[in-house]
Coordinates of C-alpha atoms in Angstrom, one line a residue:
Chain P
M3 CA 50.0 -22.8 3.5
K4 CA 47.8 -20.3 5.4
A5 CA 45.2 -20.4 2.7
S6 CA 45.0 -24.2 2.7
S7 CA 44.6 -24.3 6.5
H8 CA 41.9 -21.7 6.2
L9 CA 40.1 -23.9 3.6
G10 CA 40.5 -26.9 5.8
A11 CA 38.9 -25.1 8.7
G12 CA 36.0 -24.1 6.5
V13 CA 35.5 -27.6 5.3
R14 CA 35.6 -28.9 8.9
T15 CA 33.0 -26.3 10.0
M16 CA 30.8 -27.3 7.1
I17 CA 31.1 -31.0 8.0
R18 CA 30.2 -30.2 11.6
I19 CA 27.2 -28.2 10.6
L20 CA 26.0 -30.9 8.2
R21 CA 26.4 -33.5 11.0
H22 CA 24.2 -31.3 13.2
C23 CA 21.6 -30.9 10.4
M24 CA 21.5 -34.7 9.9
G25 CA 21.1 -35.2 13.6
Y26 CA 18.3 -32.7 13.7
S27 CA 16.5 -34.3 10.7
L28 CA 16.8 -37.8 12.3
A29 CA 15.3 -36.4 15.5
I30 CA 12.4 -34.9 13.5
E31 CA 11.8 -38.3 11.7
A32 CA 12.0 -40.2 15.0
A33 CA 9.5 -37.7 16.6
S34 CA 6.9 -38.5 14.0
P35 CA 7.0 -42.3 13.3
L36 CA 3.6 -42.1 11.6
G37 CA 4.9 -39.5 9.2
S38 CA 8.0 -41.6 8.5
W39 CA 5.8 -44.6 7.7
S40 CA 3.6 -42.5 5.5
N41 CA 6.7 -41.2 3.6
A42 CA 8.0 -44.7 3.2
I43 CA 4.7 -45.9 1.8
G44 CA 4.4 -42.8 -0.3
A45 CA 7.7 -43.4 -2.0
A46 CA 6.7 -47.0 -2.7
V47 CA 3.3 -46.0 -4.1
D48 CA 5.0 -43.4 -6.3
L49 CA 7.2 -46.0 -7.8
A50 CA 4.3 -48.5 -8.1
V51 CA 2.1 -45.9 -9.9
S52 CA 4.9 -45.1 -12.4
L53 CA 5.5 -48.8 -13.1
A54 CA 1.8 -49.6 -13.2
F55 CA 1.3 -47.0 -15.9
F56 CA 3.6 -48.9 -18.3
Q57 CA 2.6 -52.3 -17.1
F58 CA -1.1 -51.7 -17.8
V59 CA -0.2 -50.6 -21.4
F60 CA 2.0 -53.6 -22.0
L61 CA -0.8 -55.9 -20.6
K62 CA -3.0 -54.6 -23.4
G63 CA -0.8 -56.3 -26.0
V64 CA 1.7 -53.5 -26.8
D65 CA 5.1 -55.1 -27.4
S66 CA 7.3 -52.0 -27.3
I67 CA 7.2 -48.2 -27.3
R68 CA 9.6 -46.9 -29.9
G69 CA 11.9 -49.9 -29.3
W70 CA 11.6 -49.7 -25.5
S71 CA 10.3 -53.0 -24.2
W72 CA 9.0 -53.7 -20.6
G73 CA 12.5 -54.6 -19.5
H74 CA 13.9 -51.3 -20.8
L75 CA 11.2 -49.3 -19.1
L76 CA 11.8 -51.1 -15.8
V77 CA 15.4 -49.8 -15.9
L78 CA 14.3 -46.3 -17.0
V79 CA 11.6 -45.9 -14.4
G80 CA 13.8 -47.5 -11.7
S81 CA 16.7 -45.2 -12.5
Y82 CA 14.4 -42.1 -12.4
N83 CA 13.1 -43.1 -9.0
I84 CA 16.6 -43.6 -7.6
V85 CA 17.6 -40.1 -8.7
L86 CA 14.3 -38.7 -7.4
Q87 CA 14.7 -40.3 -4.0
L88 CA 18.4 -39.3 -3.8
H89 CA 17.4 -35.7 -4.5
S90 CA 14.5 -35.9 -2.1
A91 CA 16.7 -37.3 0.8
L92 CA 19.6 -34.9 0.2
F93 CA 18.0 -31.6 -0.9
G94 CA 14.3 -31.9 -1.5
A95 CA 12.9 -30.6 1.9
S96 CA 15.6 -27.9 2.2
L97 CA 15.2 -26.5 -1.3
G98 CA 11.4 -26.3 -0.8
R99 CA 11.9 -23.9 2.1
I100 CA 13.9 -21.3 0.1
P101 CA 11.0 -19.2 -1.1
R102 CA 9.7 -18.9 2.5
L103 CA 13.2 -17.9 3.8
I104 CA 13.3 -15.1 1.2
R105 CA 9.7 -14.0 1.6
T106 CA 9.9 -13.8 5.3
G107 CA 13.4 -12.3 5.5
S108 CA 14.5 -15.4 7.5
L109 CA 17.4 -15.8 5.1
D110 CA 19.2 -13.2 7.2
T111 CA 19.9 -15.8 9.8
V112 CA 21.4 -18.1 7.2
L113 CA 23.6 -15.4 5.8
L114 CA 25.0 -14.6 9.3
K115 CA 26.3 -18.2 9.7
P116 CA 30.0 -18.8 9.0
V117 CA 29.3 -21.2 6.1
D118 CA 28.4 -20.9 2.5
S119 CA 24.7 -19.9 2.3
Q120 CA 24.0 -22.0 -0.8
I121 CA 25.3 -25.1 0.8
L122 CA 23.4 -24.4 4.0
V123 CA 20.0 -23.7 2.3
S124 CA 20.5 -26.8 0.2
F125 CA 21.3 -29.3 3.0
H126 CA 19.9 -27.9 6.2
L127 CA 17.0 -30.4 6.2
I128 CA 19.0 -33.3 4.8
T129 CA 17.2 -36.6 5.7
P130 CA 19.7 -39.5 5.3
A131 CA 17.0 -42.0 6.5
R132 CA 15.2 -41.4 3.3
L133 CA 18.1 -42.7 1.3
V134 CA 16.7 -46.1 2.0
Y135 CA 13.8 -45.3 -0.4
C136 CA 16.3 -45.5 -3.2
L137 CA 16.6 -49.2 -2.5
Y138 CA 12.9 -49.6 -3.6
S139 CA 13.9 -49.0 -7.2
V140 CA 16.8 -51.5 -7.2
P141 CA 14.6 -54.6 -7.7
A142 CA 12.9 -52.9 -10.6
V143 CA 16.3 -52.1 -12.2
V144 CA 17.5 -55.7 -11.6
M145 CA 14.3 -57.2 -12.9
G146 CA 14.6 -55.0 -16.0
I147 CA 18.2 -56.2 -16.6
R148 CA 17.1 -59.9 -16.1
H149 CA 14.1 -59.4 -18.4
L150 CA 16.5 -58.2 -21.1
G151 CA 18.8 -61.1 -20.5
L152 CA 21.8 -58.8 -19.9
S153 CA 24.8 -59.0 -17.7
V154 CA 26.4 -55.9 -16.2
E155 CA 30.1 -55.8 -15.9
P156 CA 31.7 -53.7 -13.1
V157 CA 32.9 -50.9 -15.4
R158 CA 29.3 -50.4 -16.7
A159 CA 27.9 -50.5 -13.2
L160 CA 30.4 -47.8 -12.2
L161 CA 29.5 -45.7 -15.2
Y162 CA 25.8 -46.1 -14.3
L163 CA 26.4 -44.9 -10.8
V164 CA 28.4 -41.9 -12.2
T165 CA 25.5 -41.0 -14.5
L166 CA 23.0 -41.4 -11.7
L167 CA 25.0 -38.9 -9.6
C168 CA 25.2 -36.5 -12.6
G169 CA 21.4 -36.8 -13.0
T170 CA 21.0 -36.0 -9.3
V171 CA 23.2 -32.9 -9.6
V172 CA 21.3 -31.7 -12.7
L173 CA 18.0 -32.2 -10.8
Y174 CA 19.4 -30.4 -7.7
A175 CA 20.7 -27.4 -9.8
S176 CA 17.5 -27.0 -11.8
T177 CA 15.4 -27.1 -8.7
L178 CA 17.6 -24.6 -6.9
C179 CA 17.4 -22.2 -9.9
A180 CA 13.6 -22.6 -9.9
Q181 CA 13.4 -21.9 -6.2
A182 CA 15.8 -19.0 -6.4
T183 CA 13.5 -17.1 -8.7
A184 CA 11.7 -16.2 -5.5
F185 CA 14.4 -13.4 -5.2
W186 CA 12.7 -11.8 -8.2
L187 CA 9.2 -13.1 -8.4
G188 CA 8.2 -13.6 -4.7
D189 CA 5.7 -16.3 -5.6
V190 CA 7.4 -19.4 -7.2
Y191 CA 4.3 -21.7 -7.4
G192 CA 4.2 -21.4 -11.2
V193 CA 7.9 -21.7 -11.8
S194 CA 8.2 -24.7 -9.5
M195 CA 5.3 -26.4 -11.3
L196 CA 6.9 -25.7 -14.7
A197 CA 10.3 -27.1 -13.6
G198 CA 8.8 -30.0 -11.7
Q199 CA 6.4 -31.1 -14.5
G200 CA 9.2 -30.5 -17.1
M201 CA 11.5 -32.9 -15.2
E202 CA 8.6 -35.5 -15.1
L203 CA 9.4 -35.9 -18.8
A204 CA 12.5 -37.7 -17.6
R205 CA 10.3 -40.7 -16.9
Y206 CA 9.8 -41.3 -20.6
P207 CA 12.2 -42.6 -23.2
L208 CA 13.7 -39.7 -25.1
D209 CA 13.0 -41.5 -28.4
I210 CA 9.3 -40.8 -28.2
F211 CA 9.8 -37.1 -28.7
P212 CA 10.4 -35.3 -32.0
R213 CA 14.0 -34.4 -32.8
A214 CA 13.8 -30.7 -31.8
M215 CA 12.4 -31.6 -28.4
Q216 CA 15.0 -34.3 -27.9
L217 CA 17.7 -31.7 -28.5
G218 CA 16.0 -29.4 -26.0
L219 CA 15.9 -32.1 -23.4
L220 CA 19.6 -32.8 -23.9
T221 CA 20.7 -29.2 -23.8
V222 CA 18.5 -26.3 -22.6
F223 CA 16.4 -28.3 -20.2
P224 CA 18.5 -31.5 -19.6
A225 CA 15.8 -33.8 -18.2
A226 CA 17.3 -36.6 -20.4
F227 CA 20.4 -36.7 -18.1
V228 CA 18.2 -37.5 -15.1
A229 CA 17.2 -41.1 -16.1
Y230 CA 17.4 -41.7 -19.9
I231 CA 21.3 -41.5 -20.1
P232 CA 21.8 -43.7 -17.0
A233 CA 19.3 -46.2 -18.3
R234 CA 21.1 -46.3 -21.7
V235 CA 24.4 -46.8 -20.0
L236 CA 23.1 -49.7 -17.9
I237 CA 21.4 -51.4 -20.8
G238 CA 24.7 -51.2 -22.7
D239 CA 23.4 -49.0 -25.5
Y240 CA 25.8 -46.1 -25.1
E241 CA 29.0 -44.4 -26.1
L242 CA 31.5 -43.0 -23.6
V243 CA 30.8 -39.5 -25.0
L244 CA 27.3 -39.7 -23.3
V245 CA 28.9 -40.2 -19.9
G246 CA 31.3 -37.3 -20.6
A247 CA 28.3 -35.2 -21.7
G248 CA 26.6 -36.1 -18.4
L249 CA 29.6 -34.9 -16.4
V250 CA 29.8 -31.6 -18.4
M251 CA 26.1 -31.0 -18.0
A252 CA 26.2 -31.6 -14.3
G253 CA 29.2 -29.3 -13.9
S254 CA 27.6 -26.6 -16.1
W255 CA 24.3 -26.7 -14.1
L256 CA 26.2 -26.5 -10.8
I257 CA 27.9 -23.3 -12.1
I258 CA 24.5 -22.0 -13.4
S259 CA 22.9 -22.6 -10.0
R260 CA 25.8 -20.9 -8.3
L261 CA 25.5 -17.8 -10.5
A262 CA 21.7 -17.7 -10.0
W263 CA 22.1 -18.0 -6.2
R264 CA 24.7 -15.2 -6.1
A265 CA 22.7 -13.0 -8.4
G266 CA 19.6 -13.5 -6.2
L267 CA 21.6 -12.7 -3.1
R268 CA 22.6 -9.4 -4.6
R269 CA 18.9 -8.5 -4.9
Y270 CA 18.0 -9.7 -1.5
V271 CA 17.2 -6.9 1.0
G272 CA 15.8 -8.9 3.9
A273 CA 12.6 -6.9 4.1
G274 CA 10.4 -9.8 4.8
E275 CA 6.8 -10.2 6.1
Chain B
M24 CA -46.9 -20.9 9.6
S25 CA -47.0 -17.2 9.8
S26 CA -46.4 -14.9 6.9
Y27 CA -43.3 -13.7 8.6
T28 CA -41.8 -17.2 8.3
Y29 CA -42.7 -17.3 4.6
C30 CA -40.8 -14.1 4.1
T31 CA -37.7 -15.0 6.1
V32 CA -37.0 -18.4 4.6
P33 CA -36.2 -17.1 1.1
R34 CA -34.5 -14.1 2.6
R35 CA -32.2 -16.3 4.7
L36 CA -31.5 -18.5 1.7
L37 CA -30.7 -15.4 -0.4
T38 CA -28.4 -14.1 2.4
Q39 CA -26.6 -17.5 2.5
V40 CA -26.2 -17.6 -1.3
S41 CA -24.8 -14.0 -1.3
Q42 CA -22.4 -14.9 1.5
H43 CA -21.1 -17.9 -0.4
L44 CA -20.8 -15.9 -3.6
A45 CA -18.8 -13.2 -1.7
V46 CA -16.3 -15.9 -0.5
V47 CA -16.1 -17.2 -4.1
N48 CA -15.6 -13.7 -5.5
Y49 CA -13.0 -12.7 -2.9
H50 CA -10.8 -15.8 -3.6
A51 CA -11.3 -15.5 -7.3
M52 CA -10.0 -11.9 -7.1
A53 CA -7.1 -13.0 -4.9
A54 CA -6.2 -15.6 -7.5
M55 CA -6.1 -12.8 -10.1
H56 CA -3.1 -11.3 -8.2
L57 CA -1.2 -14.6 -8.9
R58 CA -2.2 -14.7 -12.6
V59 CA 1.4 -14.8 -13.8
S60 CA 2.1 -17.7 -11.5
H61 CA -1.1 -19.5 -12.7
L62 CA -0.1 -19.0 -16.3
T63 CA 3.4 -20.4 -15.6
A64 CA 1.9 -23.3 -13.8
I65 CA -0.3 -24.0 -16.8
L66 CA 2.9 -24.2 -18.9
G67 CA 4.0 -26.9 -16.5
G68 CA 0.6 -28.7 -17.0
M69 CA 1.2 -28.4 -20.7
A70 CA 4.6 -30.0 -20.4
E71 CA 2.9 -33.0 -18.7
L72 CA 0.3 -33.1 -21.4
V73 CA 2.9 -33.0 -24.1
G74 CA 4.7 -36.0 -22.5
F75 CA 1.4 -38.0 -22.4
V76 CA 0.6 -37.1 -26.0
F77 CA 4.0 -38.2 -27.4
L78 CA 4.0 -41.3 -25.3
W79 CA 0.6 -42.3 -26.5
S80 CA 1.4 -41.5 -30.1
A81 CA 4.4 -43.9 -29.7
V82 CA 2.1 -46.5 -28.1
Y83 CA -0.5 -46.3 -30.9
L84 CA 2.2 -46.9 -33.6
S85 CA 1.9 -50.6 -32.7
S86 CA -1.7 -50.8 -31.7
P87 CA -4.6 -49.0 -33.5
A88 CA -6.9 -49.0 -30.4
L89 CA -6.5 -49.6 -26.7
A90 CA -9.3 -50.6 -24.4
G91 CA -11.8 -49.0 -26.8
Y92 CA -9.9 -45.7 -27.1
S93 CA -8.7 -44.4 -30.5
F94 CA -5.6 -42.1 -30.5
Q95 CA -7.9 -39.1 -30.9
Q96 CA -10.0 -40.2 -27.9
M97 CA -6.9 -40.8 -25.8
V98 CA -5.5 -37.3 -26.5
T99 CA -8.9 -35.8 -25.7
Y100 CA -9.0 -37.8 -22.5
Y101 CA -5.8 -36.1 -21.3
V102 CA -6.8 -32.7 -22.4
V103 CA -10.2 -32.9 -20.6
A104 CA -8.4 -34.5 -17.6
M105 CA -6.0 -31.5 -17.5
V106 CA -9.0 -29.1 -17.2
L107 CA -10.9 -31.3 -14.7
S108 CA -7.9 -31.9 -12.5
E109 CA -7.6 -28.1 -12.1
G110 CA -11.3 -27.6 -11.5
A111 CA -11.3 -30.4 -8.9
R112 CA -7.9 -29.4 -7.3
Y113 CA -7.3 -31.0 -4.0
E114 CA -5.9 -28.2 -1.9
T115 CA -8.6 -27.4 0.7
N116 CA -7.3 -30.4 2.7
W117 CA -4.0 -28.6 3.1
E118 CA -5.5 -25.2 3.9
L119 CA -7.9 -26.6 6.4
W120 CA -5.2 -28.7 8.1
S121 CA -2.9 -25.6 8.3
D122 CA -5.8 -23.5 9.8
I123 CA -6.6 -26.2 12.4
R124 CA -3.0 -26.7 13.3
D125 CA -2.1 -23.0 13.5
G126 CA -5.2 -22.2 15.5
K127 CA -6.6 -19.9 12.7
L128 CA -9.8 -21.9 12.4
A129 CA -11.3 -19.8 15.2
A130 CA -11.2 -16.7 13.0
V131 CA -13.2 -18.6 10.3
A132 CA -15.6 -20.2 12.7
I133 CA -16.9 -16.8 14.0
R134 CA -18.0 -15.8 10.5
P135 CA -21.7 -15.8 9.8
I136 CA -21.3 -18.8 7.4
S137 CA -21.0 -22.5 7.9
T138 CA -17.3 -23.2 8.3
C139 CA -17.2 -26.3 6.0
S140 CA -19.1 -24.6 3.2
Y141 CA -16.8 -21.6 3.6
Y142 CA -13.9 -23.9 2.7
V143 CA -15.8 -25.4 -0.3
A144 CA -16.7 -21.9 -1.5
R145 CA -13.1 -20.8 -1.0
Q146 CA -11.8 -23.7 -3.1
I147 CA -14.3 -22.9 -5.9
G148 CA -13.2 -19.3 -5.9
Q149 CA -9.5 -20.3 -6.1
V150 CA -10.0 -22.6 -9.0
I151 CA -12.1 -20.3 -11.2
L152 CA -9.2 -18.5 -12.8
P153 CA -6.8 -21.3 -13.4
T154 CA -9.6 -23.5 -14.7
S155 CA -10.8 -20.8 -17.1
I156 CA -7.3 -20.5 -18.4
R157 CA -7.1 -24.3 -18.9
V158 CA -10.5 -24.2 -20.7
A159 CA -9.2 -21.5 -23.0
V160 CA -6.0 -23.6 -23.7
A161 CA -8.2 -26.7 -24.3
I162 CA -10.4 -24.8 -26.8
F163 CA -7.3 -23.4 -28.5
L164 CA -5.9 -27.0 -28.8
G165 CA -9.3 -28.2 -30.0
L166 CA -9.5 -25.6 -32.7
S167 CA -5.8 -25.8 -33.8
T168 CA -5.6 -29.6 -33.9
R169 CA -9.1 -30.7 -34.8
Q170 CA -8.0 -34.1 -36.0
H171 CA -6.6 -35.0 -32.6
I172 CA -9.3 -33.6 -30.3
F173 CA -12.8 -35.1 -30.2
V174 CA -15.6 -32.5 -29.8
P175 CA -19.1 -33.9 -29.1
Y176 CA -21.9 -32.6 -31.2
L177 CA -25.0 -33.8 -29.3
P178 CA -26.5 -31.1 -27.0
T179 CA -27.6 -33.8 -24.6
Q180 CA -24.0 -35.0 -24.3
W181 CA -22.8 -31.5 -23.5
M182 CA -25.6 -31.0 -20.9
A183 CA -24.9 -34.4 -19.2
F184 CA -21.2 -33.5 -19.2
A185 CA -21.8 -30.0 -17.7
V186 CA -24.0 -31.5 -14.9
S187 CA -21.4 -34.2 -14.2
V188 CA -18.6 -31.7 -14.1
A189 CA -20.6 -29.5 -11.6
F190 CA -21.1 -32.5 -9.4
A191 CA -17.4 -33.6 -9.8
V192 CA -16.1 -30.2 -8.6
Y193 CA -18.5 -30.1 -5.6
L194 CA -17.6 -33.8 -4.7
A195 CA -13.9 -33.1 -5.0
S196 CA -14.2 -30.0 -2.7
L197 CA -16.2 -32.0 -0.1
L198 CA -13.8 -34.9 -0.2
S199 CA -10.9 -32.5 0.2
V200 CA -12.7 -30.9 3.2
A201 CA -13.3 -34.4 4.7
R202 CA -9.6 -35.2 4.4
G203 CA -8.5 -31.8 5.8
L204 CA -10.7 -32.4 8.9
A205 CA -8.4 -35.3 9.8
A206 CA -6.2 -32.6 11.2
F207 CA -8.4 -32.6 14.3
W208 CA -6.9 -36.0 15.1
L209 CA -3.5 -35.9 13.3
L210 CA -0.9 -33.5 14.5
D211 CA 0.9 -33.7 11.1
Y212 CA -1.1 -34.3 8.0
G213 CA 1.9 -33.3 5.7
P214 CA 3.4 -36.7 5.2
F215 CA 0.0 -38.1 4.2
G216 CA -0.6 -35.3 1.7
W217 CA 1.6 -36.7 -1.1
L218 CA 0.3 -40.3 -0.7
D219 CA -3.2 -39.0 -0.6
H220 CA -2.7 -36.9 -3.8
L221 CA -1.1 -39.8 -5.6
L222 CA -3.8 -42.3 -4.7
V223 CA -6.7 -39.9 -5.5
R224 CA -5.3 -39.0 -8.9
F225 CA -4.5 -42.7 -9.7
F226 CA -8.0 -43.9 -8.8
A227 CA -9.7 -40.9 -10.4
G228 CA -8.1 -41.9 -13.7
G229 CA -5.8 -38.9 -13.8
F230 CA -2.8 -40.9 -14.9
L231 CA -4.5 -43.5 -17.0
P232 CA -8.1 -44.3 -18.1
L233 CA -9.6 -46.8 -15.7
G234 CA -10.5 -48.9 -18.7
L235 CA -6.8 -49.9 -19.0
F236 CA -6.7 -51.1 -15.3
P237 CA -6.5 -54.8 -14.6
P238 CA -9.8 -56.3 -13.2
L239 CA -8.9 -56.2 -9.5
L240 CA -7.8 -52.5 -9.5
R241 CA -10.7 -51.6 -11.7
A242 CA -13.1 -53.2 -9.1
I243 CA -11.4 -51.2 -6.3
A244 CA -11.7 -48.0 -8.4
N245 CA -15.3 -48.7 -8.9
W246 CA -16.0 -48.8 -5.2
L247 CA -14.2 -45.5 -4.6
P248 CA -15.7 -42.0 -5.2
F249 CA -12.7 -40.7 -7.1
R250 CA -13.6 -42.0 -10.5
F251 CA -16.6 -39.7 -10.5
I252 CA -14.2 -36.7 -10.4
V253 CA -12.3 -37.3 -13.6
Y254 CA -12.9 -40.6 -15.3
D255 CA -16.7 -40.7 -15.5
P256 CA -17.3 -37.1 -16.7
I257 CA -14.7 -37.8 -19.5
Q258 CA -16.6 -40.9 -20.5
I259 CA -19.7 -38.8 -20.9
Y260 CA -17.7 -36.3 -22.9
L261 CA -16.3 -38.9 -25.2
G262 CA -19.7 -40.5 -25.8
H263 CA -18.7 -43.8 -24.2
T264 CA -21.9 -43.8 -22.2
T265 CA -25.5 -44.0 -23.2
V266 CA -28.0 -41.5 -21.8
A267 CA -29.1 -44.1 -19.2
Q268 CA -25.5 -44.7 -18.2
A269 CA -24.8 -40.9 -18.0
L270 CA -27.8 -40.6 -15.7
T271 CA -26.4 -43.4 -13.6
V272 CA -23.1 -41.6 -13.3
V273 CA -24.8 -38.3 -12.2
A274 CA -27.0 -40.3 -9.7
G275 CA -23.8 -42.0 -8.4
Q276 CA -22.2 -38.5 -8.0
A277 CA -25.2 -37.2 -6.2
L278 CA -25.2 -40.2 -3.8
W279 CA -21.5 -39.7 -3.1
V280 CA -22.1 -35.9 -2.5
I281 CA -24.8 -36.7 0.0
G282 CA -22.6 -39.4 1.7
T283 CA -19.5 -37.2 1.8
F284 CA -21.6 -34.2 3.1
A285 CA -22.9 -36.4 5.9
L286 CA -19.4 -37.5 6.7
V287 CA -18.1 -33.9 6.8
V288 CA -20.9 -33.0 9.2
V289 CA -20.1 -35.9 11.5
L290 CA -16.3 -35.2 11.4
W291 CA -16.9 -31.5 12.0
R292 CA -19.1 -32.0 15.0
R293 CA -16.7 -34.5 16.6
G294 CA -13.6 -32.7 15.6
S295 CA -14.7 -29.2 16.7
R296 CA -15.3 -30.6 20.2
R297 CA -11.6 -31.4 20.3
Y298 CA -10.5 -28.0 18.9
T299 CA -8.9 -25.6 21.4
G300 CA -7.8 -22.7 19.2
E301 CA -4.3 -22.8 20.7
G302 CA -2.5 -23.6 17.5
L303 CA 1.1 -24.7 17.4

């Protein structure tokens, strides 16, 4: 009884702090309307460039890429951008600050707060306004579905949303692990580039890669769960085991990120610049 | 003109050259401290390259040639683009913006070297090591997968390519400085950075050869200077240009260098009048 009320108080504290974080981020966004517009345009251009890449190729007379037609790729690229924007709105800015917190010793102030440090460093710059950018990709996904002449029943739509969330969790956990290497390396430019560029492979259909690489992208470095699996689910070319694998992978990567963060904290000495 | 003036002009020129070389040298040494980071970043670049190569190999299964590129030429395009993108990295805009915003520009401005050329020299120093590593990787790829990488055999082609790369790096640095000088007028350049990076890379041909662009976007790209940084030097490398066309490319690069240099001078003169050195 006592333990559950203690847990309840912890959750309430967390929700209160997250509410403050959101208010703070909204105030920052409101203070820089030019910046907000630029971010909004940037997100649209990012999606447009990804789609243009494939569109230009298809305009040159290519029918399909390893069985992936223009409609399939609209769904894939749209799904990738939904996950990317979800990640960017919820954790992107916060996770990018981790190396500086560690390097300067400012992580001390995070550790002193009465909430879980991993959650705080992951969400302290949460920008819910940017969740709107996810909507940019929805027309691309809908157009892809129409292009393929498919109809999506509610169960499949629900499974699609579940796999998108799994993809966001995988992206979050892998980014946190990359940023947490700052506990050991100090400078994380290279590791961030490696993780970031590796995740860019999620933009492409898994079928274009050789077997060994496909296996790697489904297990060791699970970029396939970011967009390929959700796209397959929405297109209707899936088995339930894929959705289960997505859930297992998201859970496993959350545990891995937790272990990495705790191992890093044990090394942290707070002797910053 | 007195003999004194005859002596001082080359001496001043030599001093300036040695000052710039000192900046290049210092930042190249500083980059050496981050060599592990650079090597890891190159693995990231390789991941992107691997993605492109497998994607194009899948595309070429249904089409033997696209916009005049064979599969070998397309792979070569991305390998050379990987090297050029590093050599013409666009980071000076961020550093200059940060120095202006934080009030650190004053410390640079009191040095006995032109501030803008200091930033150009700094960028060149910073990219020497990572570019050299990428060149080594490209040579290794060229030697190990000879059937997939095109290597020109004409000395004139190599010479024209080398000249166009030198202009491309200088032009990229100047464009980067010009964009960074916007910080004199904008409080926060950060949000523009990603948009800026995306558009520059897109119109430079960093994602896709401009030959695959539809006519309207191709026309826009032709009016912008960015194609001279990646796309045109690679066209020379691949032998898609005649000698006359290669000379036109170099002349175009030279004109853009002059134009951007003039723009940087104007922006610097106007912007530095606004600068207070307070920082944020």
